[in-house]
Coordinates of C-alpha atoms in Angstrom, one line a residue:
X1 CA 20.1 -1.7 20.7
X2 CA 18.5 0.7 18.0
X3 CA 19.0 4.6 17.1
X4 CA 16.7 7.1 16.3
X5 CA 17.9 7.6 12.7
X6 CA 17.9 3.7 12.1
X7 CA 14.6 3.1 13.3
X8 CA 10.8 0.6 12.7
X9 CA 8.2 2.6 12.5
X10 CA 5.8 0.7 14.7
X11 CA 3.3 1.4 12.7
X12 CA 4.3 -0.7 9.3
X13 CA 5.1 -3.6 12.0
X14 CA 2.4 -6.6 12.5
X15 CA 2.0 -10.4 12.3
X16 CA -1.0 -11.8 10.6
X17 CA -1.2 -15.6 10.2
X18 CA -0.3 -15.8 6.6
X19 CA -2.6 -18.4 4.1
X20 CA -1.6 -20.8 4.5
X21 CA -1.6 -21.1 8.6
X22 CA 2.2 -18.9 9.7
X23 CA 2.7 -16.8 11.5
X24 CA 4.9 -14.3 9.8
X25 CA 6.0 -10.6 11.2
X26 CA 6.6 -8.3 8.5
X27 CA 8.0 -4.6 9.0
X28 CA 10.1 -1.8 6.8
X29 CA 13.6 -0.6 8.2
X30 CA 13.6 3.0 7.5
X31 CA 18.1 4.8 7.3
X32 CA 18.3 8.9 8.2
X33 CA 21.4 9.1 8.3
X34 CA 23.8 10.4 6.2
X35 CA 25.9 7.5 5.9
X36 CA 24.8 3.8 4.5
X37 CA 24.6 0.8 6.7
X38 CA 23.5 -2.3 6.8
X39 CA 21.2 -3.7 9.3
X40 CA 20.4 -6.5 11.5
X41 CA 17.6 -7.7 12.2
X42 CA 15.9 -9.0 15.4
X43 CA 12.0 -9.9 15.6
X44 CA 10.6 -11.8 18.7
X45 CA 7.1 -13.7 19.2
X46 CA 6.0 -14.7 22.5
X47 CA 4.0 -18.1 22.3
X48 CA 3.2 -19.7 25.7
X49 CA 5.5 -18.4 27.5
X50 CA 8.0 -19.2 25.3
X51 CA 10.5 -16.4 23.6
X52 CA 11.0 -17.1 19.8
X53 CA 13.6 -14.7 17.8
X54 CA 14.8 -15.0 14.4
X55 CA 17.8 -12.1 13.3
X56 CA 18.3 -11.3 9.7
X57 CA 21.1 -9.1 8.7
X58 CA 19.3 -7.2 5.4
X59 CA 21.6 -5.7 2.4
X60 CA 23.3 -2.5 2.7
X61 CA 20.7 0.6 3.3
X62 CA 21.8 3.9 1.6
X63 CA 21.6 6.9 3.2
X64 CA 17.8 8.0 3.4
X65 CA 16.4 5.3 1.7
X66 CA 14.3 2.5 3.6
X67 CA 13.9 -1.3 2.9
X68 CA 10.6 -3.7 4.2
X69 CA 11.4 -6.9 5.4
X70 CA 9.2 -9.8 6.3
X71 CA 10.2 -12.9 9.0
X72 CA 7.7 -16.1 9.2
X73 CA 7.3 -18.1 12.0
X74 CA 6.4 -21.5 11.5
X75 CA 6.9 -23.3 15.2
X76 CA 4.0 -20.5 16.2
X77 CA 1.0 -22.8 16.6
X78 CA -1.4 -21.1 18.8
X79 CA -3.6 -19.0 17.7
X80 CA -2.3 -15.8 20.0
X81 CA 0.7 -15.1 19.8
X82 CA 2.4 -11.7 21.5
X83 CA 4.7 -10.1 18.6
X84 CA 7.6 -7.7 20.4
X85 CA 8.8 -5.3 19.3
X86 CA 12.3 -5.5 17.5
X87 CA 15.5 -4.6 18.0
X88 CA 18.3 -3.0 15.7
X89 CA 21.0 -3.0 15.1
X90 CA 23.6 -1.8 12.9
X91 CA 27.0 -1.4 11.4
X92 CA 28.1 1.9 9.0
X93 CA 28.6 0.4 5.4
X94 CA 29.9 2.0 1.6
X95 CA 27.1 1.9 -0.9
X96 CA 25.1 4.1 -3.6
X97 CA 21.4 3.8 -3.6
X98 CA 20.2 1.4 -6.4
X99 CA 19.7 3.4 -9.0
X100 CA 16.1 1.8 -10.2
X101 CA 13.2 3.8 -10.4
X102 CA 9.1 2.6 -10.1
X103 CA 7.8 4.8 -12.7
X104 CA 4.6 6.1 -11.9
X105 CA 2.9 6.1 -15.2
X106 CA -0.4 4.5 -16.2
X107 CA 2.0 1.3 -16.3
X108 CA 1.4 0.8 -12.7
X109 CA -1.8 -0.5 -11.4
X110 CA -3.6 -1.5 -8.5
X111 CA -6.0 -4.1 -10.4
X112 CA -9.1 -5.4 -8.5
X113 CA -7.7 -9.3 -6.8
X114 CA -5.3 -6.6 -5.1
X115 CA -2.0 -7.4 -6.8
X116 CA -0.1 -4.6 -8.6
X117 CA 2.4 -4.4 -12.0
X118 CA 4.0 -2.4 -13.3
X119 CA 7.7 -1.0 -15.0
X120 CA 11.2 -0.4 -13.6
X121 CA 13.9 2.0 -15.3
X122 CA 17.2 2.0 -14.9
X123 CA 18.1 5.5 -14.3
X124 CA 22.3 4.8 -13.6
X125 CA 25.5 3.7 -15.7
X126 CA 25.9 0.0 -14.5
X127 CA 24.4 -2.9 -15.1
X128 CA 21.9 -4.1 -11.8
X129 CA 22.2 -8.3 -11.9
X130 CA 19.5 -9.9 -9.1
X131 CA 17.1 -6.6 -8.4
X132 CA 14.6 -7.0 -6.3
X133 CA 11.4 -4.8 -5.8
X134 CA 10.1 -4.4 -1.9
X135 CA 6.7 -2.8 -1.8
X136 CA 4.3 -2.1 2.3
X137 CA 0.4 -3.5 0.8
X138 CA -1.6 -1.1 3.6
X139 CA -5.3 -1.6 4.3
X140 CA -6.9 1.3 4.3
X141 CA -5.8 1.9 8.3
X142 CA -3.1 -0.4 8.3
X143 CA -0.2 -2.0 7.1
X144 CA -1.4 -5.1 5.6
X145 CA 1.7 -6.7 4.5
X146 CA 4.8 -6.8 2.6
X147 CA 6.3 -8.2 -0.4
X148 CA 8.2 -7.7 -4.1
X149 CA 8.2 -8.8 -7.3
X150 CA 7.8 -12.4 -8.1
X151 CA 9.1 -12.8 -11.4
X152 CA 13.5 -13.2 -11.7
X153 CA 15.0 -10.8 -13.2
X154 CA 19.0 -11.7 -14.0
X155 CA 19.8 -8.6 -14.7
X156 CA 18.5 -4.8 -15.6
X157 CA 20.9 -2.4 -18.1
X158 CA 21.7 1.4 -18.1
X159 CA 18.5 2.7 -19.4
X160 CA 17.1 -0.2 -19.9
X161 CA 12.7 -0.7 -18.9
X162 CA 11.1 -3.9 -17.5
X163 CA 8.3 -5.2 -16.0
X164 CA 7.5 -6.2 -12.5
X165 CA 4.2 -8.2 -10.8
X166 CA 3.7 -7.9 -7.2
X167 CA 0.9 -10.1 -5.3
X168 CA 0.2 -9.9 -1.5
X169 CA -0.2 -12.4 0.4
X170 CA -4.0 -14.4 -0.9
X171 CA -5.5 -13.6 3.2
X172 CA -5.2 -10.3 2.9
X173 CA -6.6 -9.5 -0.5
X174 CA -9.9 -8.5 0.3
X175 CA -8.6 -5.3 2.5
X176 CA -6.2 -4.0 0.2
X177 CA -5.7 -0.1 -0.4
X178 CA -2.5 1.1 -2.1
X179 CA 0.9 0.3 -1.8
X180 CA 3.6 2.6 -1.0
X181 CA 8.0 2.7 0.1
X182 CA 8.5 1.1 -2.8
X183 CA 12.2 0.3 -2.0
X184 CA 14.8 -1.4 -5.0
X185 CA 18.1 -3.6 -3.9
X186 CA 19.8 -5.3 -5.9
X187 CA 19.9 -8.7 -4.2
X188 CA 18.8 -9.9 -1.3
X189 CA 18.9 -13.2 1.0
X190 CA 17.2 -15.6 3.3
X191 CA 19.5 -17.4 5.4
X192 CA 19.3 -21.3 7.0
X193 CA 21.0 -23.0 9.5
X194 CA 20.6 -27.3 9.2
X195 CA 22.1 -29.7 11.7
X196 CA 24.6 -31.6 9.5
X197 CA 26.8 -34.0 10.6
X198 CA 27.0 -32.9 13.6
X199 CA 27.6 -29.3 12.9
X200 CA 26.2 -26.1 12.0
X201 CA 25.7 -25.9 8.0
X202 CA 24.6 -22.5 6.9
X203 CA 23.0 -21.8 3.1
X204 CA 20.8 -18.9 2.1
X205 CA 17.9 -18.5 -0.6
X206 CA 16.4 -16.3 -3.1
X207 CA 13.6 -16.4 -3.5
X208 CA 9.4 -15.3 -4.3
X209 CA 8.1 -18.7 -2.4
X210 CA 9.4 -19.6 0.8
X211 CA 11.1 -22.3 2.7
X212 CA 11.1 -23.7 6.1
X213 CA 12.7 -26.3 8.5
X214 CA 15.3 -27.8 6.5
X215 CA 16.7 -31.0 8.0
X216 CA 19.8 -33.7 6.6
X217 CA 19.3 -36.8 6.5
X218 CA 21.6 -39.2 8.6
X219 CA 24.6 -39.0 6.7
X220 CA 24.0 -35.3 5.9
X221 CA 24.2 -36.4 1.7
X222 CA 20.4 -35.0 1.3
X223 CA 18.9 -32.2 2.7
X224 CA 14.2 -31.8 3.1
X225 CA 13.1 -28.3 3.3
X226 CA 9.6 -27.3 3.1
X227 CA 8.1 -24.7 0.6
X228 CA 5.4 -23.3 -1.0
X229 CA 4.0 -20.6 -3.2
X230 CA 1.2 -18.8 -2.4
X231 CA 1.1 -16.4 -5.6
X232 CA -1.1 -17.3 -8.8
X233 CA 1.6 -17.0 -11.2
X234 CA 5.4 -18.8 -11.2
X235 CA 8.1 -17.9 -9.5
X236 CA 11.8 -19.0 -8.7
X237 CA 13.8 -20.4 -5.9
X238 CA 17.8 -19.6 -6.0
X239 CA 19.6 -21.9 -3.0
X240 CA 23.0 -20.5 -2.1
X241 CA 25.5 -23.7 -0.7
X242 CA 28.6 -23.5 0.4
X243 CA 31.0 -26.3 -1.4
X244 CA 33.0 -29.4 1.2
X245 CA 34.6 -30.8 -1.7
X246 CA 33.7 -29.0 -4.6
X247 CA 32.8 -32.2 -6.4
X248 CA 29.4 -32.4 -6.1
X249 CA 26.4 -33.2 -8.0
X250 CA 23.3 -31.9 -7.0
X251 CA 20.1 -33.4 -8.0
X252 CA 16.4 -32.1 -6.9
X253 CA 13.0 -33.5 -6.2
X254 CA 9.9 -32.2 -5.2
X255 CA 7.5 -34.5 -3.5
X256 CA 9.6 -37.4 -4.5
X257 CA 9.4 -35.8 -8.1
X258 CA 11.7 -35.0 -9.9
X259 CA 12.1 -31.6 -11.1
X260 CA 14.5 -29.1 -13.8
X261 CA 17.2 -27.3 -11.8
X262 CA 20.5 -26.1 -12.9
X263 CA 23.4 -26.0 -11.1
X264 CA 25.9 -23.0 -11.5
X265 CA 28.8 -22.1 -9.5
X266 CA 29.0 -18.6 -9.0
X267 CA 32.3 -16.0 -9.0
X268 CA 33.3 -16.5 -5.3
X269 CA 33.3 -19.8 -5.5
X270 CA 29.4 -21.0 -3.9
X271 CA 27.2 -23.6 -5.1
X272 CA 23.3 -22.3 -6.7
X273 CA 21.0 -24.8 -7.0
X274 CA 18.0 -23.2 -9.4
X275 CA 14.7 -23.8 -10.7
X276 CA 11.4 -22.2 -11.4
X277 CA 8.0 -22.5 -8.7
X278 CA 5.5 -23.6 -9.9
X279 CA 2.3 -21.4 -9.5
X280 CA 0.0 -21.6 -6.2
X281 CA 2.9 -24.9 -5.3
X282 CA 3.5 -26.1 -1.8
X283 CA 5.5 -29.3 -1.2
X284 CA 8.5 -31.2 0.5
X285 CA 11.4 -29.9 -1.7
X286 CA 14.6 -32.6 -1.5
X287 CA 18.2 -31.4 -2.7
X288 CA 20.8 -34.6 -2.5
X289 CA 24.2 -34.8 -3.9
X290 CA 26.1 -32.9 -0.8
X291 CA 29.6 -34.5 0.4
X292 CA 29.3 -36.1 3.8
X293 CA 31.2 -33.3 6.7
X294 CA 30.6 -29.6 6.9
X295 CA 32.6 -27.4 4.2
X296 CA 36.0 -26.2 5.0
X297 CA 36.8 -22.3 5.9
X298 CA 36.6 -21.2 2.1
X299 CA 39.2 -17.8 1.6
X300 CA 37.9 -14.0 1.6
X301 CA 39.6 -14.1 -1.9
X302 CA 38.9 -15.4 -4.5
X303 CA 40.7 -17.8 -6.6
X304 CA 40.5 -16.2 -9.6
X305 CA 41.1 -13.0 -8.2
X306 CA 45.0 -13.9 -6.7
X307 CA 45.2 -16.2 -10.1
X308 CA 43.9 -13.1 -11.9
X309 CA 46.9 -11.0 -10.3
X310 CA 49.8 -13.7 -11.0
X311 CA 48.4 -13.4 -15.0
X312 CA 48.6 -9.4 -14.8
X313 CA 51.9 -9.5 -13.2
X314 CA 53.9 -11.6 -15.7
X315 CA 51.8 -9.4 -18.1
X316 CA 49.6 -12.5 -19.8
X317 CA 46.6 -10.1 -19.0
X318 CA 45.4 -6.0 -19.6
X319 CA 45.2 -3.9 -16.8
X320 CA 41.4 -3.9 -17.1
X321 CA 41.2 -7.7 -17.2
X322 CA 42.8 -7.4 -13.9
X323 CA 40.9 -4.1 -12.1
X324 CA 37.7 -5.8 -13.2
X325 CA 38.3 -8.0 -10.2
X326 CA 39.8 -5.2 -7.8
X327 CA 36.8 -3.4 -8.7
X328 CA 34.9 -7.2 -7.8
X329 CA 36.3 -6.9 -4.1
X330 CA 34.3 -3.4 -3.5
X331 CA 31.5 -4.6 -5.5
X332 CA 31.4 -7.6 -2.5
X333 CA 32.7 -5.2 -0.2
X334 CA 35.6 -7.2 0.4
X335 CA 37.8 -4.3 0.0
X336 CA 36.0 -0.4 1.3
X337 CA 37.3 2.8 1.1
X338 CA 35.3 5.2 2.2
X339 CA 35.8 8.5 -0.2
X340 CA 36.2 5.6 -3.3
X341 CA 33.9 7.2 -6.2
X342 CA 33.1 4.7 -8.6
X343 CA 34.0 5.5 -12.4
X344 CA 33.4 3.8 -15.2
X345 CA 36.1 1.1 -17.1
X346 CA 37.5 3.5 -19.0
X347 CA 38.8 6.2 -17.0
X348 CA 40.0 3.0 -14.9
X349 CA 44.1 2.7 -14.7
X350 CA 47.0 1.9 -12.5
X351 CA 50.8 1.7 -12.2
X352 CA 52.3 -1.2 -13.9
X353 CA 55.4 -0.2 -10.0
X354 CA 51.5 -2.6 -8.7
X355 CA 53.1 -5.5 -10.4
X356 CA 55.6 -6.0 -8.0
X357 CA 53.6 -6.9 -5.5
X358 CA 50.3 -8.4 -7.1
X359 CA 52.7 -11.2 -8.4
X360 CA 54.2 -11.5 -3.5
X361 CA 50.9 -11.5 -3.1
X362 CA 50.1 -15.0 -5.4
X363 CA 53.6 -16.4 -4.3
X364 CA 52.5 -15.5 -0.2
X365 CA 55.3 -14.0 0.4
X366 CA 52.7 -11.5 2.1
X367 CA 49.2 -12.0 3.4
X368 CA 45.8 -11.9 1.3
X369 CA 45.9 -8.5 4.3
X370 CA 48.7 -6.7 3.3
X371 CA 48.0 -6.9 0.0
X372 CA 44.3 -5.8 0.3
X373 CA 46.1 -2.8 2.3
X374 CA 48.4 -2.3 -0.5
X375 CA 45.1 -1.7 -3.0
X376 CA 42.6 0.1 -0.7
X377 CA 45.3 2.7 0.7
X378 CA 46.1 3.4 -3.4
X379 CA 42.2 3.7 -4.4
X380 CA 41.8 6.0 -1.5
X381 CA 44.6 8.5 -3.1
X382 CA 43.9 8.1 -6.2
X383 CA 46.8 6.6 -7.6
X384 CA 44.4 2.7 -8.6
X385 CA 41.3 4.3 -10.0
X386 CA 38.6 1.8 -10.6

């Protein structure tokens, strides 16, 4: 089902074979509602009477904004696939436009080889982590591709200006006329599912490169996945895995040669395996060190937030440290209040009597859902400001 207020313009929706021969579908979701949404796009391709479908849930999309998307179909083997019109659904959410602005000045340059470089600026009051910039690539009369910045940007501070570079697929470089629909987002990831020890293992990655055909070995401890970077500059890859034991120690090879990588764990308890991807490279990536079996269901609320509640309830940390955890839950949309107005940390406030339910929560006298409902109610009534 699709809605007139949220749609994919068909003149910006097309399929093509990229420079490595993989069938690629690109499009652009527009949100003309006066509220934010999370769009889910299903793209289908018919090949030899068989329908191949892929679904992505995109990042939250603020009111009056748009976001391009790109999906790869390495399964397509014929030269005559038929692209079906996209299916689009959405759910309402709470988010503000990402306060990143493209600087339309002399630094925004389309180069002779078709790539573009420019600068972005954080025009807001908060640090933006892992920003990305998407754009639609046009030929003289039609859309050619969707592209993104290839640099890994860890963060951009308020007022800060950073450079970015975008390269289209090499198969379309000679036909590029201009770029449009520059869309900043605070992050986006690509979901992947692979069979592991008799079940589905879901994981995600964020990268300027593309990866496909993920497969685990019989023991479920080593995963292979094919990747390629068509850009003439190095980019990055960051894989996110749910822990099984929490004691995993990974190793990474590309075409059976060890590569340098960083293993870390994020605030939600997920493992990250990140590394640099060399220019115009391709091959089989192998990540070893997974525990056997499938991940247990992770708690909705990270353990550190609940631990902070106990420390705050027993007056071991100040209000600000406890409210950092509450603010984190809003950022991750674990908490949601329709009328919440984001304020600076210096304006945060919380009454001390909230320490009582915070202590009950840590002692499991009330459930996660009950405590989160209490916090949402108090934030909506502006008794808590965060």
